[in-house]
GROMACS .gro file of C-alpha atoms in nm:
model
  210
    1UNK     CA    1   9.542   7.050   7.299
    2UNK     CA    2   9.563   6.983   7.678
    3UNK     CA    3   9.923   7.106   7.673
    4UNK     CA    4   9.811   7.425   7.496
    5UNK     CA    5   9.536   7.481   7.750
    6UNK     CA    6   9.785   7.433   8.031
    7UNK     CA    7  10.017   7.695   7.879
    8UNK     CA    8   9.728   7.937   7.831
    9UNK     CA    9   9.629   7.898   8.196
   10UNK     CA   10   9.986   7.969   8.305
   11UNK     CA   11  10.006   8.281   8.089
   12UNK     CA   12   9.665   8.414   8.191
   13UNK     CA   13   9.731   8.350   8.561
   14UNK     CA   14  10.065   8.531   8.535
   15UNK     CA   15   9.895   8.824   8.361
   16UNK     CA   16   9.623   8.849   8.626
   17UNK     CA   17   9.887   8.862   8.898
   18UNK     CA   18  10.099   9.118   8.710
   19UNK     CA   19   9.811   9.345   8.605
   20UNK     CA   20   9.595   9.306   8.916
   21UNK     CA   21   9.862   9.364   9.180
   22UNK     CA   22   9.887   9.718   9.322
   23UNK     CA   23  10.100   9.943   9.106
   24UNK     CA   24  10.111  10.300   8.971
   25UNK     CA   25   9.842  10.240   8.707
   26UNK     CA   26   9.598  10.067   8.942
   27UNK     CA   27   9.652  10.318   9.220
   28UNK     CA   28   9.596  10.610   8.986
   29UNK     CA   29   9.275  10.451   8.855
   30UNK     CA   30   9.158  10.404   9.213
   31UNK     CA   31   9.235  10.765   9.303
   32UNK     CA   32   9.060  10.908   8.996
   33UNK     CA   33   8.758  10.679   9.049
   34UNK     CA   34   8.708  10.794   9.407
   35UNK     CA   35   8.779  11.160   9.335
   36UNK     CA   36   8.637  11.225   8.987
   37UNK     CA   37   8.388  10.943   8.934
   38UNK     CA   38   8.338  10.639   8.715
   39UNK     CA   39   8.353  10.803   8.370
   40UNK     CA   40   8.684  10.970   8.444
   41UNK     CA   41   8.832  10.650   8.587
   42UNK     CA   42   8.712  10.447   8.288
   43UNK     CA   43   8.877  10.699   8.054
   44UNK     CA   44   9.205  10.663   8.243
   45UNK     CA   45   9.167  10.284   8.252
   46UNK     CA   46   9.106  10.279   7.876
   47UNK     CA   47   9.441  10.447   7.824
   48UNK     CA   48   9.611  10.191   8.048
   49UNK     CA   49   9.441   9.906   7.859
   50UNK     CA   50   9.553  10.053   7.526
   51UNK     CA   51   9.911  10.078   7.650
   52UNK     CA   52   9.903   9.719   7.771
   53UNK     CA   53   9.768   9.590   7.440
   54UNK     CA   54  10.028   9.794   7.250
   55UNK     CA   55  10.314   9.635   7.446
   56UNK     CA   56  10.155   9.295   7.394
   57UNK     CA   57  10.151   9.347   7.020
   58UNK     CA   58  10.509   9.469   7.028
   59UNK     CA   59  10.624   9.161   7.220
   60UNK     CA   60  10.427   8.925   6.996
   61UNK     CA   61  10.562   9.074   6.672
   62UNK     CA   62  10.922   9.054   6.783
   63UNK     CA   63  10.986   9.423   6.844
   64UNK     CA   64  11.083   9.325   7.198
   65UNK     CA   65  11.387   9.152   7.045
   66UNK     CA   66  11.494   9.487   6.900
   67UNK     CA   67  11.465   9.650   7.242
   68UNK     CA   68  11.674   9.372   7.393
   69UNK     CA   69  11.934   9.418   7.118
   70UNK     CA   70  11.949   9.794   7.179
   71UNK     CA   71  11.936   9.834   7.558
   72UNK     CA   72  11.974  10.211   7.528
   73UNK     CA   73  11.613  10.222   7.414
   74UNK     CA   74  11.504  10.058   7.738
   75UNK     CA   75  11.728  10.288   7.941
   76UNK     CA   76  11.571  10.595   7.776
   77UNK     CA   77  11.226  10.452   7.844
   78UNK     CA   78  11.326  10.390   8.203
   79UNK     CA   79  11.438  10.751   8.250
   80UNK     CA   80  11.126  10.901   8.094
   81UNK     CA   81  10.904  10.663   8.290
   82UNK     CA   82  11.074  10.746   8.619
   83UNK     CA   83  11.043  11.119   8.558
   84UNK     CA   84  10.677  11.082   8.466
   85UNK     CA   85  10.605  10.889   8.787
   86UNK     CA   86  10.776  11.161   8.987
   87UNK     CA   87  10.561  11.417   8.805
   88UNK     CA   88  10.251  11.220   8.910
   89UNK     CA   89  10.387  11.207   9.266
   90UNK     CA   90  10.417  11.586   9.275
   91UNK     CA   91  10.061  11.625   9.145
   92UNK     CA   92   9.929  11.385   9.409
   93UNK     CA   93  10.126  11.565   9.681
   94UNK     CA   94   9.979  11.897   9.570
   95UNK     CA   95   9.630  11.745   9.584
   96UNK     CA   96   9.698  11.606   9.932
   97UNK     CA   97   9.797  11.948  10.066
   98UNK     CA   98   9.520  12.143   9.893
   99UNK     CA   99   9.203  12.239  10.083
  100UNK     CA  100   8.888  12.036  10.038
  101UNK     CA  101   8.678  12.141   9.739
  102UNK     CA  102   8.305  12.153   9.703
  103UNK     CA  103   8.146  11.826   9.602
  104UNK     CA  104   7.997  11.967   9.281
  105UNK     CA  105   8.147  11.863   8.950
  106UNK     CA  106   8.101  12.049   8.625
  107UNK     CA  107   7.988  11.804   8.357
  108UNK     CA  108   8.132  12.011   8.071
  109UNK     CA  109   8.473  12.019   8.233
  110UNK     CA  110   8.455  11.644   8.300
  111UNK     CA  111   8.365  11.575   7.938
  112UNK     CA  112   8.652  11.788   7.808
  113UNK     CA  113   8.899  11.604   8.031
  114UNK     CA  114   8.815  11.252   7.914
  115UNK     CA  115   9.070  11.261   7.632
  116UNK     CA  116   9.334  11.405   7.864
  117UNK     CA  117   9.269  11.126   8.113
  118UNK     CA  118   9.294  10.866   7.837
  119UNK     CA  119   9.627  11.012   7.725
  120UNK     CA  120   9.751  11.014   8.084
  121UNK     CA  121   9.671  10.646   8.129
  122UNK     CA  122   9.824  10.557   7.792
  123UNK     CA  123  10.141  10.756   7.859
  124UNK     CA  124  10.177  10.615   8.208
  125UNK     CA  125  10.174  10.258   8.075
  126UNK     CA  126  10.381  10.320   7.761
  127UNK     CA  127  10.659  10.488   7.957
  128UNK     CA  128  10.693  10.202   8.202
  129UNK     CA  129  10.965   9.965   8.075
  130UNK     CA  130  10.846   9.703   8.322
  131UNK     CA  131  10.536   9.660   8.104
  132UNK     CA  132  10.729   9.548   7.796
  133UNK     CA  133  10.953   9.327   8.010
  134UNK     CA  134  10.644   9.167   8.165
  135UNK     CA  135  10.503   9.101   7.818
  136UNK     CA  136  10.833   8.947   7.707
  137UNK     CA  137  10.813   8.715   8.007
  138UNK     CA  138  10.452   8.627   7.926
  139UNK     CA  139  10.534   8.549   7.566
  140UNK     CA  140  10.828   8.339   7.680
  141UNK     CA  141  10.593   8.143   7.904
  142UNK     CA  142  10.329   8.094   7.639
  143UNK     CA  143  10.518   8.059   7.314
  144UNK     CA  144  10.755   7.783   7.218
  145UNK     CA  145  10.967   7.752   6.906
  146UNK     CA  146  10.678   7.583   6.723
  147UNK     CA  147  10.404   7.818   6.841
  148UNK     CA  148  10.135   7.886   6.583
  149UNK     CA  149   9.980   8.218   6.489
  150UNK     CA  150   9.658   8.099   6.650
  151UNK     CA  151   9.838   8.055   6.982
  152UNK     CA  152   9.973   8.410   6.965
  153UNK     CA  153   9.627   8.547   6.883
  154UNK     CA  154   9.464   8.354   7.169
  155UNK     CA  155   9.718   8.485   7.419
  156UNK     CA  156   9.680   8.844   7.299
  157UNK     CA  157   9.300   8.834   7.292
  158UNK     CA  158   9.282   8.660   7.629
  159UNK     CA  159   9.516   8.908   7.794
  160UNK     CA  160   9.328   9.198   7.632
  161UNK     CA  161   9.001   9.072   7.781
  162UNK     CA  162   9.169   9.033   8.120
  163UNK     CA  163   9.320   9.381   8.088
  164UNK     CA  164   8.979   9.538   8.030
  165UNK     CA  165   8.827   9.336   8.315
  166UNK     CA  166   9.101   9.423   8.565
  167UNK     CA  167   9.165   9.791   8.495
  168UNK     CA  168   8.803   9.885   8.421
  169UNK     CA  169   8.698   9.671   8.716
  170UNK     CA  170   8.912   9.890   8.941
  171UNK     CA  171   8.745  10.197   8.790
  172UNK     CA  172   8.394  10.064   8.852
  173UNK     CA  173   8.462   9.923   9.201
  174UNK     CA  174   8.629  10.232   9.341
  175UNK     CA  175   8.369  10.470   9.197
  176UNK     CA  176   8.086  10.316   9.404
  177UNK     CA  177   7.917  10.513   9.680
  178UNK     CA  178   8.102  10.358   9.975
  179UNK     CA  179   8.439  10.408   9.807
  180UNK     CA  180   8.358  10.770   9.715
  181UNK     CA  181   8.253  10.841  10.075
  182UNK     CA  182   8.572  10.675  10.196
  183UNK     CA  183   8.775  10.897   9.966
  184UNK     CA  184   8.603  11.213  10.089
  185UNK     CA  185   8.682  11.121  10.449
  186UNK     CA  186   9.041  11.017  10.383
  187UNK     CA  187   9.127  11.225  10.074
  188UNK     CA  188   9.452  11.369  10.210
  189UNK     CA  189   9.577  11.029  10.331
  190UNK     CA  190   9.489  10.860  10.000
  191UNK     CA  191   9.652  11.129   9.787
  192UNK     CA  192   9.952  11.129  10.021
  193UNK     CA  193   9.984  10.752   9.981
  194UNK     CA  194   9.963  10.792   9.604
  195UNK     CA  195  10.231  11.061   9.611
  196UNK     CA  196  10.461  10.840   9.819
  197UNK     CA  197  10.398  10.535   9.599
  198UNK     CA  198  10.456  10.722   9.274
  199UNK     CA  199  10.764  10.893   9.414
  200UNK     CA  200  10.922  10.568   9.534
  201UNK     CA  201  10.837  10.391   9.208
  202UNK     CA  202  10.982  10.677   9.004
  203UNK     CA  203  11.304  10.692   9.203
  204UNK     CA  204  11.338  10.314   9.192
  205UNK     CA  205  11.289  10.318   8.817
  206UNK     CA  206  11.552  10.589   8.770
  207UNK     CA  207  11.808  10.417   8.991
  208UNK     CA  208  11.752  10.056   8.893
  209UNK     CA  209  11.925   9.881   8.605
  210UNK     CA  210  11.722   9.694   8.350
   0.00000   0.00000   0.00000
């Protein structure tokens, strides 16, 4: 049992570093939280969490082996993911150059956009091949040749809990009053930074080899 606990700690620490470090998903959650509020950011974060859990299930059930056997699938995912990040970069750049809007938000419009935000977060995570590769690495760290089903379940459940805590934590933290006021003062700079980050990540994804 101590050996199992040690392996779990390694896997969970690696996941916290991978999921919690700044990246396209976290930066988009931060931007939506400061601009559109907590509910919108939590909807986006829920999509990201769903995408993360999906890739975890795929890695745990051995589908990752299929992707490694057929690298063209990963290449296609890389291309679509890179193009989607560039699309997000263009949207952020447009927001950065647009004039400031009134602070009022229409609740009906916000409610109708929750599903769209969820889909955006889900799509953003599903189309990032680095996510499945990260999960393959995590499963390699945590699972040996004699790993039991219980070990797989514990890793998946633990990482799912961490995923909710990290991504939804970003949504809650950056939707607080001080963060919202910061966004209003520095909206153009923040959106410009998002545009640059998404653009660089998209280009890197399109040009890199998996």
